[in-house]
Short mmCIF file of C-alpha atoms and ligand atoms in Angstrom, two decimals:
data_model
loop_
_atom_site.label_atom_id
_atom_site.label_comp_id
_atom_site.label_asym_id
_atom_site.label_seq_id
_atom_site.Cartn_x
_atom_site.Cartn_y
_atom_site.Cartn_z
CA MET H 1142 -18.32 1.89 -33.52
CA ASN H 1143 -19.14 1.55 -29.66
CA SER H 1144 -16.67 -1.03 -29.38
CA PHE H 1145 -13.16 -2.52 -27.81
CA SER H 1146 -12.51 -5.07 -29.75
CA ASP H 1147 -10.35 -2.94 -32.25
CA ILE H 1148 -8.66 -2.44 -29.38
CA PRO H 1149 -4.81 -3.40 -30.25
CA ILE H 1150 -4.10 -6.64 -27.67
CA LEU H 1151 -0.67 -6.41 -26.74
CA ASP H 1152 1.53 -9.12 -27.60
CA ASP H 1153 3.35 -10.22 -24.44
CA LEU H 1154 0.14 -11.32 -22.69
CA ASP H 1155 1.80 -14.37 -20.51
CA ALA H 1156 2.14 -11.98 -17.39
CA VAL H 1157 -1.74 -10.96 -17.96
CA LYS H 1158 -5.27 -12.36 -16.80
CA LYS H 1159 -8.17 -11.53 -17.30
CA THR H 1160 -11.55 -11.53 -15.67
CA PRO H 1161 -13.91 -14.08 -15.86
CA ALA H 1162 -17.69 -14.01 -16.17
CA SER H 1163 -19.45 -14.20 -12.96
CA GLY H 1164 -22.57 -12.90 -11.24
CA GLY H 1165 -23.52 -9.30 -9.24
CA GLY H 1166 -26.46 -7.34 -10.82
CA GLY H 1167 -24.29 -3.52 -10.15
CA PRO H 1168 -21.55 -2.58 -12.35
CA GLN H 1169 -20.11 -4.94 -14.30
CA VAL H 1170 -15.89 -4.60 -14.05
CA TYR H 1171 -13.49 -6.14 -16.08
CA LEU H 1172 -9.86 -7.20 -14.13
CA GLU H 1173 -6.66 -7.49 -16.30
CA THR H 1174 -3.76 -8.59 -14.05
CA TYR H 1175 0.03 -7.93 -14.93
CA GLY H 1176 3.06 -8.92 -12.78
CA CYS H 1177 3.78 -12.09 -10.15
CA GLN H 1178 2.07 -14.37 -8.91
CA MET H 1179 1.20 -12.33 -5.85
CA ASN H 1180 -0.79 -9.99 -8.08
CA VAL H 1181 -2.34 -12.84 -9.39
CA SER H 1182 -3.70 -13.49 -5.39
CA ASP H 1183 -4.60 -10.64 -5.55
CA SER H 1184 -6.61 -10.31 -8.26
CA GLU H 1185 -8.21 -13.47 -6.37
CA ILE H 1186 -9.25 -11.53 -3.63
CA VAL H 1187 -10.83 -8.47 -5.51
CA ALA H 1188 -12.59 -9.70 -7.92
CA SER H 1189 -14.02 -11.51 -3.83
CA ILE H 1190 -14.42 -8.35 -2.66
CA LEU H 1191 -16.22 -6.83 -5.21
CA LYS H 1192 -18.83 -9.45 -5.71
CA GLU H 1193 -19.88 -9.28 -2.34
CA ASN H 1194 -20.75 -5.58 -2.84
CA ASP H 1195 -22.92 -6.63 -5.93
CA PHE H 1196 -20.63 -5.86 -8.79
CA GLY H 1197 -20.51 -8.56 -12.02
CA LEU H 1198 -17.26 -9.38 -13.81
CA THR H 1199 -17.08 -9.64 -16.89
CA HIS H 1200 -14.26 -10.96 -19.24
CA ASP H 1201 -16.02 -8.85 -22.49
CA LEU H 1202 -14.44 -5.73 -22.55
CA ASN H 1203 -17.27 -4.03 -24.34
CA GLY H 1204 -19.90 -5.43 -21.74
CA ALA H 1205 -18.05 -3.54 -18.87
CA ASP H 1206 -18.57 -0.28 -17.32
CA VAL H 1207 -15.09 -0.79 -15.28
CA VAL H 1208 -11.93 -1.64 -15.73
CA LEU H 1209 -9.51 -1.99 -13.79
CA ILE H 1210 -5.48 -3.24 -14.11
CA ASN H 1211 -3.54 -4.54 -11.62
CA THR H 1212 0.16 -3.40 -11.67
CA CYS H 1213 3.03 -4.59 -11.50
CA ALA H 1214 6.49 -2.32 -11.16
CA ILE H 1215 9.11 -4.54 -10.35
CA ARG H 1216 10.92 -3.23 -13.65
CA GLU H 1217 10.58 -0.06 -15.63
CA ASN H 1218 9.02 -2.67 -18.92
CA ALA H 1219 6.75 -4.08 -16.69
CA GLU H 1220 5.32 -0.50 -15.70
CA GLN H 1221 6.09 1.00 -19.72
CA LYS H 1222 3.64 -2.08 -20.86
CA VAL H 1223 0.46 -1.32 -18.73
CA ARG H 1224 1.62 2.98 -18.79
CA ARG H 1225 0.73 1.94 -23.31
CA ARG H 1226 -2.79 -0.66 -22.08
CA LEU H 1227 -3.85 2.44 -20.70
CA GLN H 1228 -3.32 4.25 -22.77
CA GLU H 1229 -5.21 2.46 -25.45
CA ILE H 1230 -8.11 1.93 -23.48
CA ARG H 1231 -8.17 5.35 -22.38
CA ALA H 1232 -8.78 6.56 -25.80
CA HIS H 1233 -11.13 4.26 -26.81
CA LYS H 1234 -12.71 5.20 -23.66
CA ARG H 1235 -12.97 9.06 -25.07
CA LYS H 1236 -13.91 7.44 -28.31
CA TYR H 1237 -16.54 5.16 -27.76
CA ARG H 1238 -17.73 4.83 -23.66
CA PRO H 1239 -17.25 8.30 -21.85
CA ASP H 1240 -18.80 6.49 -18.89
CA LEU H 1241 -16.60 4.34 -18.40
CA LYS H 1242 -14.48 4.68 -15.09
CA ILE H 1243 -10.54 2.59 -15.62
CA GLY H 1244 -8.69 2.43 -12.26
CA VAL H 1245 -4.79 0.98 -11.76
CA LEU H 1246 -5.26 -1.65 -8.86
CA GLY H 1247 -1.57 -2.73 -6.43
CA CYS H 1248 2.01 -1.92 -7.10
CA MET H 1249 2.01 1.22 -9.72
CA ALA H 1250 -0.32 2.75 -7.96
CA GLU H 1251 1.11 4.66 -5.36
CA ARG H 1252 3.90 6.05 -7.16
CA LEU H 1253 1.90 7.05 -9.97
CA ARG H 1254 -1.35 8.83 -8.51
CA THR H 1255 -0.60 11.84 -9.45
CA GLN H 1256 1.05 11.48 -12.42
CA PHE H 1257 -2.52 9.15 -13.77
CA LEU H 1258 -5.21 11.30 -12.09
CA GLU H 1259 -3.83 15.09 -12.32
CA GLU H 1260 -1.12 15.72 -14.83
CA GLU H 1261 -1.95 12.58 -17.65
CA LYS H 1262 -5.62 11.67 -16.68
CA LEU H 1263 -5.69 8.81 -17.68
CA VAL H 1264 -7.51 6.89 -14.80
CA ASP H 1265 -10.64 7.84 -13.06
CA LEU H 1266 -9.84 5.39 -9.52
CA VAL H 1267 -6.23 4.74 -8.03
CA VAL H 1268 -6.12 2.00 -4.95
CA GLY H 1269 -2.86 0.39 -4.01
CA PRO H 1270 -2.64 -2.86 -2.81
CA ASP H 1271 -3.53 -2.87 0.76
CA ALA H 1272 -6.52 -0.60 0.24
CA TYR H 1273 -8.79 -3.38 -1.70
CA ARG H 1274 -11.72 -3.04 0.86
CA ASP H 1275 -12.73 0.33 -0.18
CA LEU H 1276 -13.40 -0.61 -3.98
CA PRO H 1277 -16.40 -0.84 -3.79
CA ASN H 1278 -16.81 2.85 -1.66
CA LEU H 1279 -14.03 4.23 -4.11
CA LEU H 1280 -15.80 3.10 -7.19
CA LYS H 1281 -18.79 3.89 -5.82
CA THR H 1282 -18.07 8.14 -4.80
CA THR H 1283 -16.39 7.94 -8.76
CA PHE H 1284 -19.97 6.99 -9.86
CA SER H 1285 -22.05 9.24 -8.46
CA THR H 1286 -20.34 12.49 -8.59
CA GLY H 1287 -18.07 12.47 -11.49
CA GLN H 1288 -15.21 12.87 -9.41
CA ALA H 1289 -11.32 10.72 -9.41
CA ALA H 1290 -11.55 8.39 -5.99
CA VAL H 1291 -8.19 7.51 -5.18
CA ASN H 1292 -6.70 5.27 -1.79
CA VAL H 1293 -3.02 4.38 -1.55
CA GLN H 1294 -2.98 4.03 1.68
CA LEU H 1295 -0.50 1.01 3.12
CA SER H 1296 -1.25 -0.99 6.01
CA ARG H 1297 1.24 -2.85 8.75
CA GLU H 1298 -1.93 -5.36 9.37
CA GLU H 1299 -3.69 -5.77 6.01
CA THR H 1300 -3.66 -9.35 5.14
CA TYR H 1301 -7.14 -9.80 4.01
CA ALA H 1302 -7.05 -13.19 6.41
CA ASP H 1303 -10.89 -12.82 6.28
CA ILE H 1304 -11.25 -12.97 2.60
CA ALA H 1305 -12.14 -16.07 0.16
CA PRO H 1306 -10.66 -15.58 -3.14
CA VAL H 1307 -12.83 -15.80 -5.99
CA ARG H 1308 -10.77 -19.14 -8.30
CA TYR H 1309 -10.89 -17.24 -11.46
CA ASN H 1310 -8.77 -18.65 -14.75
CA SER H 1311 -8.06 -21.47 -12.47
CA ASN H 1312 -7.48 -25.20 -13.53
CA GLY H 1313 -9.66 -26.07 -10.30
CA VAL H 1314 -6.17 -28.39 -9.32
CA SER H 1315 -3.91 -25.67 -8.43
CA ALA H 1316 -4.29 -22.68 -5.97
CA PHE H 1317 -1.78 -19.77 -4.34
CA VAL H 1318 -2.53 -18.95 -1.14
CA SER H 1319 -1.16 -15.46 0.79
CA ILE H 1320 0.56 -16.03 4.13
CA MET H 1321 1.94 -12.66 4.35
CA ARG H 1322 2.68 -9.57 2.38
CA GLY H 1323 5.17 -6.55 1.91
CA CYS H 1324 8.89 -7.64 2.73
CA ASP H 1325 11.37 -5.52 4.69
CA ASN H 1326 14.84 -6.83 3.15
CA MET H 1327 15.26 -3.60 0.64
CA CYS H 1328 17.40 -4.97 -1.13
CA SER H 1329 19.15 -1.42 -2.73
CA PHE H 1330 17.87 -2.89 -6.56
CA CYS H 1331 14.16 -3.43 -5.58
CA VAL H 1332 11.35 -1.01 -5.84
CA VAL H 1333 8.70 -3.68 -3.72
CA PRO H 1334 9.54 -2.40 0.24
CA PHE H 1335 8.42 1.02 -1.28
CA THR H 1336 4.79 -0.46 -3.48
CA ARG H 1337 3.91 -3.36 -0.83
CA GLY H 1338 4.71 -1.91 2.14
CA ARG H 1339 6.23 -3.94 5.70
CA GLU H 1340 6.25 -6.89 6.25
CA ARG H 1341 2.63 -8.53 7.75
CA SER H 1342 1.71 -12.14 8.73
CA ARG H 1343 -1.33 -13.49 8.24
CA PRO H 1344 -2.87 -15.80 10.99
CA THR H 1345 -1.92 -19.82 10.44
CA ARG H 1346 -5.65 -20.51 11.38
CA SER H 1347 -7.15 -18.77 8.83
CA ILE H 1348 -4.85 -19.91 6.67
CA LEU H 1349 -5.26 -23.78 6.87
CA ASP H 1350 -8.91 -23.39 7.02
CA GLU H 1351 -8.80 -21.63 3.75
CA CYS H 1352 -6.51 -24.61 2.26
CA LYS H 1353 -8.44 -26.90 3.94
CA GLN H 1354 -11.76 -26.18 2.15
CA LEU H 1355 -9.29 -25.77 -1.22
CA ILE H 1356 -9.12 -29.80 -0.54
CA ASP H 1357 -12.65 -29.67 0.32
CA SER H 1358 -13.56 -28.91 -3.29
CA GLY H 1359 -10.85 -30.70 -4.66
CA TYR H 1360 -7.37 -28.66 -5.19
CA LYS H 1361 -4.54 -31.09 -5.28
CA GLU H 1362 -1.81 -28.33 -4.95
CA VAL H 1363 -1.67 -25.12 -2.90
CA THR H 1364 1.65 -22.42 -3.77
CA VAL H 1365 1.68 -20.35 -0.61
CA LEU H 1366 2.69 -16.91 -1.36
CA GLY H 1367 4.28 -13.90 0.21
CA GLN H 1368 7.66 -11.94 -1.08
CA ASN H 1369 9.04 -13.50 1.29
CA VAL H 1370 7.30 -16.49 2.87
CA ASN H 1371 10.36 -17.79 4.62
CA SER H 1372 9.86 -14.67 7.26
CA TYR H 1373 6.64 -15.28 7.87
CA SER H 1374 6.46 -15.18 11.55
CA VAL H 1375 2.35 -15.25 13.94
CA GLY H 1376 2.27 -14.86 17.83
CA GLU H 1377 -0.30 -17.94 18.43
CA ASN H 1378 -1.27 -18.53 21.92
CA GLY H 1379 1.99 -17.60 23.51
CA SER H 1380 4.22 -18.47 21.06
CA ALA H 1381 5.50 -18.37 17.43
CA VAL H 1382 4.55 -20.38 13.77
CA ASN H 1383 7.20 -19.63 11.99
CA PHE H 1384 6.82 -20.46 8.58
CA ALA H 1385 8.44 -24.11 9.10
CA GLU H 1386 6.40 -24.91 11.32
CA LEU H 1387 3.35 -23.55 8.73
CA LEU H 1388 4.36 -25.64 5.93
CA HIS H 1389 4.88 -28.81 8.21
CA ARG H 1390 0.97 -27.90 9.89
CA ILE H 1391 -0.47 -27.35 6.23
CA SER H 1392 1.66 -30.10 4.97
CA LEU H 1393 -0.83 -32.46 7.05
CA LEU H 1394 -4.30 -31.53 6.10
CA SER H 1395 -4.35 -34.11 3.78
CA ASP H 1396 -1.40 -36.26 1.90
CA SER H 1397 -3.40 -35.63 -0.99
CA LEU H 1398 -1.91 -32.03 -0.89
CA ARG H 1399 0.98 -31.28 -3.07
CA ILE H 1400 2.37 -28.36 -0.85
CA ARG H 1401 4.56 -25.47 -3.26
CA TYR H 1402 6.43 -21.55 -1.47
CA SER H 1403 7.30 -19.01 -3.22
CA THR H 1404 9.69 -16.71 -2.72
CA SER H 1405 12.03 -17.30 -0.29
CA HIS H 1406 15.54 -15.06 1.00
CA PRO H 1407 18.17 -17.28 1.54
CA LYS H 1408 19.37 -15.59 4.83
CA ASP H 1409 15.81 -17.46 6.16
CA CYS H 1410 16.74 -20.19 5.03
CA SER H 1411 16.36 -22.23 7.48
CA ASP H 1412 17.01 -26.07 8.59
CA GLU H 1413 14.54 -26.36 10.58
CA LEU H 1414 12.98 -25.70 7.14
CA LEU H 1415 14.92 -27.73 4.91
CA HIS H 1416 14.02 -31.10 7.37
CA VAL H 1417 10.03 -30.17 6.80
CA HIS H 1418 11.33 -30.82 2.60
CA ARG H 1419 13.29 -33.82 3.78
CA GLU H 1420 10.02 -34.87 6.39
CA ARG H 1421 6.80 -34.41 4.30
CA PRO H 1422 6.83 -36.11 1.32
CA ASN H 1423 4.15 -33.91 0.55
CA VAL H 1424 5.72 -30.65 0.94
CA CYS H 1425 7.81 -30.06 -2.97
CA ASN H 1426 11.13 -30.89 -4.09
CA TYR H 1427 12.12 -27.35 -4.65
CA ILE H 1428 12.84 -24.46 -3.38
CA HIS H 1429 13.26 -21.11 -5.41
CA LEU H 1430 16.23 -19.59 -3.99
CA PRO H 1431 16.76 -16.12 -5.99
CA VAL H 1432 20.65 -15.33 -5.39
CA GLN H 1433 20.78 -12.43 -7.44
CA HIS H 1434 24.09 -12.11 -8.13
CA GLY H 1435 27.60 -14.37 -8.61
CA ASN H 1436 29.87 -11.74 -6.74
CA THR H 1437 30.07 -10.98 -3.33
CA GLY H 1438 30.64 -7.05 -3.93
CA VAL H 1439 27.38 -6.95 -6.19
CA LEU H 1440 25.64 -8.74 -3.78
CA LYS H 1441 27.37 -5.89 -0.87
CA ARG H 1442 26.33 -3.37 -3.49
CA MET H 1443 22.50 -5.57 -3.59
CA ARG H 1444 22.22 -5.30 0.28
CA ARG H 1445 20.98 -9.42 0.13
CA THR H 1446 23.25 -10.06 3.53
CA TYR H 1447 24.54 -12.42 2.34
CA SER H 1448 28.24 -13.11 0.31
CA ARG H 1449 29.13 -16.00 -3.32
CA ASP H 1450 30.42 -18.09 -0.66
CA GLU H 1451 27.46 -18.03 2.17
CA TYR H 1452 25.16 -18.43 -0.38
CA LEU H 1453 27.43 -21.75 -1.62
CA SER H 1454 27.54 -23.02 1.63
CA LEU H 1455 23.80 -23.34 1.60
CA VAL H 1456 22.83 -24.79 -1.19
CA LYS H 1457 25.19 -27.63 -0.35
CA ARG H 1458 22.89 -27.66 3.62
CA VAL H 1459 20.10 -28.12 1.42
CA ARG H 1460 21.74 -30.60 -0.62
CA ASN H 1461 22.62 -32.56 1.76
CA ILE H 1462 19.67 -32.15 4.32
CA VAL H 1463 17.31 -33.31 1.11
CA PRO H 1464 19.42 -34.65 -1.10
CA GLY H 1465 18.05 -34.56 -4.77
CA ILE H 1466 16.30 -31.82 -4.33
CA SER H 1467 15.46 -28.77 -7.04
CA LEU H 1468 16.72 -25.24 -7.66
CA SER H 1469 15.43 -22.58 -9.01
CA THR H 1470 16.47 -18.71 -8.98
CA ASP H 1471 16.53 -15.22 -10.32
CA ILE H 1472 19.04 -13.19 -11.08
CA ILE H 1473 20.43 -9.70 -12.79
CA ALA H 1474 22.44 -8.80 -15.40
CA GLY H 1475 24.30 -5.18 -15.54
CA PHE H 1476 23.70 -4.12 -11.53
CA CYS H 1477 25.29 -0.79 -10.79
CA GLY H 1478 28.96 -0.67 -11.21
CA GLU H 1479 29.54 -4.39 -12.53
CA THR H 1480 32.68 -5.83 -14.61
CA GLU H 1481 33.12 -7.98 -16.52
CA ASP H 1482 34.75 -10.07 -13.75
CA GLU H 1483 32.06 -9.52 -11.80
CA HIS H 1484 29.82 -11.08 -14.38
CA ALA H 1485 31.63 -13.77 -14.18
CA ASP H 1486 31.78 -14.77 -11.01
CA THR H 1487 27.65 -14.84 -12.03
CA LEU H 1488 28.59 -16.88 -15.17
CA SER H 1489 30.66 -19.78 -12.80
CA LEU H 1490 28.71 -19.58 -10.40
CA MET H 1491 25.63 -21.36 -12.32
CA ARG H 1492 28.27 -23.61 -12.86
CA GLU H 1493 28.73 -24.66 -9.54
CA ILE H 1494 24.85 -24.47 -8.25
CA ARG H 1495 23.46 -26.01 -11.62
CA TYR H 1496 20.67 -24.76 -11.40
CA ASP H 1497 16.72 -26.82 -13.09
CA HIS H 1498 15.70 -23.21 -13.72
CA ALA H 1499 16.38 -19.75 -13.15
CA PHE H 1500 14.51 -16.14 -14.05
CA MET H 1501 17.26 -13.45 -15.84
CA PHE H 1502 16.28 -10.31 -16.06
CA MET H 1503 18.21 -7.06 -16.79
CA TYR H 1504 19.00 -4.10 -14.71
CA SER H 1505 16.59 -1.55 -14.52
CA GLU H 1506 16.52 1.80 -12.02
CA ARG H 1507 13.60 1.76 -9.78
CA PRO H 1508 12.80 5.44 -8.25
CA ASN H 1509 13.29 5.81 -4.54
CA THR H 1510 15.68 2.90 -4.03
CA TYR H 1511 18.86 3.02 -2.26
CA ALA H 1512 20.59 2.24 -5.73
CA ALA H 1513 18.77 4.77 -7.61
CA ARG H 1514 19.51 7.22 -5.39
CA LYS H 1515 23.43 6.48 -3.97
CA TYR H 1516 24.68 4.64 -6.81
CA ASN H 1517 25.46 5.20 -10.82
CA ASP H 1518 23.24 3.77 -13.88
CA ASP H 1519 26.55 2.82 -15.63
CA VAL H 1520 26.09 -0.30 -17.17
CA SER H 1521 25.44 0.32 -20.84
CA GLU H 1522 22.26 -0.76 -22.37
CA GLU H 1523 23.82 -2.61 -25.11
CA MET H 1524 26.06 -4.25 -22.68
CA LYS H 1525 23.04 -5.34 -20.08
CA LYS H 1526 22.41 -6.98 -22.73
CA ARG H 1527 25.09 -8.73 -24.02
CA ARG H 1528 25.61 -10.41 -20.10
CA LEU H 1529 22.16 -11.19 -20.36
CA ASN H 1530 22.48 -13.12 -23.43
CA GLU H 1531 25.21 -14.97 -21.45
CA ILE H 1532 24.34 -15.76 -18.35
CA ILE H 1533 20.08 -17.01 -20.48
CA THR H 1534 22.35 -19.06 -23.08
CA LEU H 1535 23.95 -20.36 -20.15
CA GLN H 1536 20.99 -21.35 -18.14
CA ASN H 1537 20.23 -23.59 -21.13
CA GLU H 1538 22.34 -25.51 -21.50
CA ILE H 1539 22.30 -26.07 -18.32
CA SER H 1540 17.77 -26.75 -17.44
CA LEU H 1541 18.87 -28.98 -21.11
CA GLU H 1542 21.68 -30.69 -19.37
CA ASN H 1543 20.27 -30.92 -15.72
CA ASN H 1544 16.95 -32.78 -17.90
CA ARG H 1545 18.84 -35.24 -20.02
CA ASN H 1546 20.02 -36.61 -17.23
CA GLU H 1547 16.25 -37.93 -15.72
CA ILE H 1548 15.63 -40.04 -19.17
CA GLY H 1549 14.60 -43.28 -17.71
CA ARG H 1550 13.10 -42.16 -14.32
CA VAL H 1551 10.35 -41.71 -12.76
CA HIS H 1552 7.73 -38.41 -11.75
CA THR H 1553 5.24 -38.58 -10.05
CA THR H 1554 2.91 -35.79 -11.82
CA LEU H 1555 0.09 -33.60 -10.93
CA VAL H 1556 -1.98 -33.31 -13.96
CA GLU H 1557 -3.21 -29.30 -15.04
CA GLY H 1558 -4.57 -29.72 -18.28
CA PRO H 1559 -4.17 -30.38 -22.07
CA SER H 1560 -0.45 -29.70 -23.33
CA ARG H 1561 -0.69 -26.92 -25.14
CA ARG H 1562 0.17 -28.30 -28.49
CA SER H 1563 -1.90 -30.87 -28.03
CA ASP H 1564 -5.22 -31.82 -27.09
CA GLU H 1565 -3.70 -35.44 -26.78
CA GLN H 1566 -1.29 -35.30 -24.50
CA PHE H 1567 -2.26 -33.70 -20.82
CA SER H 1568 0.93 -32.11 -19.32
CA GLY H 1569 1.44 -31.56 -15.22
CA ARG H 1570 4.72 -30.60 -13.24
CA SER H 1571 7.18 -32.77 -11.77
CA ASP H 1572 7.61 -33.21 -7.74
CA THR H 1573 10.37 -30.98 -8.62
CA ASN H 1574 8.67 -28.61 -10.33
CA LYS H 1575 9.65 -29.78 -14.10
CA MET H 1576 7.05 -29.54 -17.09
CA VAL H 1577 5.73 -33.30 -17.75
CA VAL H 1578 3.93 -33.50 -20.99
CA PHE H 1579 2.75 -37.19 -21.96
CA ASP H 1580 -0.27 -39.08 -24.20
CA ARG H 1581 -3.46 -38.32 -21.49
CA GLU H 1582 -4.49 -42.07 -22.10
CA SER H 1583 -7.63 -42.13 -19.49
CA PHE H 1584 -6.51 -39.88 -17.79
CA SER H 1585 -7.87 -37.26 -15.85
CA ILE H 1586 -6.98 -33.32 -14.66
CA GLY H 1587 -6.20 -33.20 -11.33
CA ASP H 1588 -5.00 -36.77 -11.00
CA TYR H 1589 -1.33 -37.82 -10.00
CA VAL H 1590 0.44 -39.89 -12.64
CA ASP H 1591 3.60 -41.18 -12.70
CA VAL H 1592 5.11 -40.81 -15.89
CA ARG H 1593 8.81 -42.01 -17.08
CA VAL H 1594 10.79 -40.04 -18.90
CA THR H 1595 11.73 -40.78 -22.55
CA SER H 1596 12.95 -37.51 -24.04
CA CYS H 1597 13.28 -33.68 -23.12
CA THR H 1598 14.13 -30.29 -24.39
CA SER H 1599 15.27 -27.49 -21.90
CA ALA H 1600 12.00 -25.93 -20.27
CA THR H 1601 10.18 -30.17 -21.55
CA LEU H 1602 10.59 -33.25 -19.97
CA ARG H 1603 8.38 -36.02 -21.96
CA GLY H 1604 7.30 -39.48 -21.00
CA LYS H 1605 5.00 -42.59 -21.21
CA ALA H 1606 2.63 -42.87 -18.12
CA VAL H 1607 3.36 -45.83 -15.54
CA ASN H 1608 0.43 -45.86 -13.77
CA LYS H 1609 -2.04 -43.43 -12.11
CA SER H 1610 -0.68 -42.34 -8.50
CA ARG H 1611 -1.90 -42.73 -5.23
CA ASN H 1612 -1.31 -39.50 -4.39
CA GLY H 1613 1.96 -36.21 -5.04
CA PHE H 1614 4.03 -38.25 -2.57
CA ARG H 1615 7.96 -38.18 -3.61
CA THR H 1616 9.08 -38.72 -7.49
CA VAL H 1617 10.05 -42.58 -7.45
CA SER H 1618 13.98 -42.44 -8.69
CA GLU H 1619 13.74 -46.38 -10.57
CA SER H 1620 16.99 -45.58 -12.43
CA ALA H 1621 20.62 -46.43 -11.12
CA GLY H 1622 21.56 -43.55 -8.55
CA ILE H 1623 20.15 -39.64 -8.03
CA ASN H 1624 21.03 -37.34 -10.79
CA GLU H 1625 24.99 -36.16 -10.06
CA HIS H 1626 24.58 -32.66 -10.73
CA ALA H 1627 21.52 -32.75 -7.76
CA LEU H 1628 23.86 -33.77 -5.26
CA PRO H 1629 26.55 -31.07 -2.70
CA VAL H 1630 29.35 -29.82 -5.30
CA VAL H 1631 29.93 -27.43 -3.56
CA ASN H 1632 32.78 -27.96 -0.94
N1 5AD S 588 16.22 -4.69 -12.45
C1 5AD S 588 15.88 -5.46 -12.29
N2 5AD S 588 15.37 -6.95 -12.04
C2 5AD S 588 14.71 -6.96 -10.95
N3 5AD S 588 14.68 -7.40 -9.93
C3 5AD S 588 13.19 -7.00 -8.76
N4 5AD S 588 14.13 -5.50 -9.14
C4 5AD S 588 14.55 -5.38 -10.58
C5 5AD S 588 15.46 -4.60 -10.76
N5 5AD S 588 15.06 -3.12 -10.23
C6 5AD S 588 14.19 -8.72 -9.86
C7 5AD S 588 14.17 -9.49 -9.17
C8 5AD S 588 13.25 -10.30 -7.96
C9 5AD S 588 12.73 -11.06 -8.68
C10 5AD S 588 11.65 -11.02 -8.65
O1 5AD S 588 12.65 -9.58 -10.43
O2 5AD S 588 15.74 -10.32 -9.18
O3 5AD S 588 13.91 -11.07 -6.93
FE1 SF4 S 589 11.95 -6.78 -3.16
FE2 SF4 S 589 14.64 -8.01 -2.01
FE3 SF4 S 589 12.53 -7.87 -0.18
FE4 SF4 S 589 12.64 -9.53 -2.30
S1 SF4 S 589 13.27 -9.76 -0.81
S2 SF4 S 589 10.56 -8.54 -2.56
S3 SF4 S 589 13.94 -8.60 -3.91
S4 SF4 S 589 13.48 -6.06 -1.61
#
């Protein structure tokens, strides 16, 4: 059988996005993406470069001449998932399609190139996150010579500013716009500075032009992306444009375009940025503010550059300037040397802040990082799991309580598509980034709808449409008062 149909599909495909079919008469490329939003955005750039060079994009593995896997290296389990997938594809190449070319793109490329290419002979092509422009040449080389092709050079300049991403997998309503690449922060647990290189910002003009094109094509929401968006900085006519200024300029492009961003570092959250949230109604009322841990000693070992108290004062400042703003965070359980008391500090910080949402992880040691070189990964797997479960349980309780406080309020929701459970219902997100589900009636995808919340779970608000909204402006709160948990809780 010359077929991929018996490739077992991985259970957890949440992070995997597949290429759609489109254009190009040359070799057909199937592209699979693992990991974060930044990787999804990178795959859109890769798709654009391939299309420009007459490669076709296919969603059918069986019809593909090339399989490219855009990889993630942030945690060990992400890497293992990609490795399993490569082995499956490799086995099928051996058995059914000896001429198939397999390529690894992105974050795993640099570190694993020797292993993938020479030791395991798993792939034909390895291309790092700053070398995508070279992809057509590398593919041509491997097709014509049968030799493996590699480019994992990291760049200090590359931002792919001039490349118009192919918006595959898009709902036509919300899009990612990449504004900077790399990271200079060197948190001790994080591999990103090694896999993605030094921080660099994309020219403001090209970002604004891309946003304008999205507006002209009917998009209603952009999420501007970077490893650390709030350290965005470019020189323009002798002065610098910072992230607050960039966000402000994007927000002026159209009243009906909502703007989100991800992801930010607490140390760079300026008052100027908070005032943009306050003053520009189409800049969403939501900030993802990764804390990572609730104990100052652990934060120091993590090299996060702020203490627990400094983070708490930041949250107070955020909530004073932008009352009612929704906050989410990232938390790591079981970092090197974490004691029971230090873990308890993470739980108490969560109780104090009452995030609406959190992404929660078990620490996994990453090669070359400061933590890997200097500390012992000495919290047992069992203890890491137990602590992570405590964090998740607490967050679920808080999310549910926060959501219950929304009952009776009205949220302007941008319709993204049918809800997962029923075609009769639409789902979308509120200004505060909460998933909202309601009867579809005669609304359409891309409409802003004011929805009154009638019930909830910890993850979703359910409600009834009250009317179509003019644009994506701020949530209208019609019940008395603001969510008391959204007011400053730190003294
Ligand atoms: N182990 C566990 N979680 C990690 N993260 C980054 N590196 C690691 C690691 N080695 C988490 C952080 C970061 C998010 C994107 O992934 O919480 O904010
Ligand atoms: Fe990694 Fe820290 Fe940079 Fe985020 S800020 S990408 S956690 S090094």
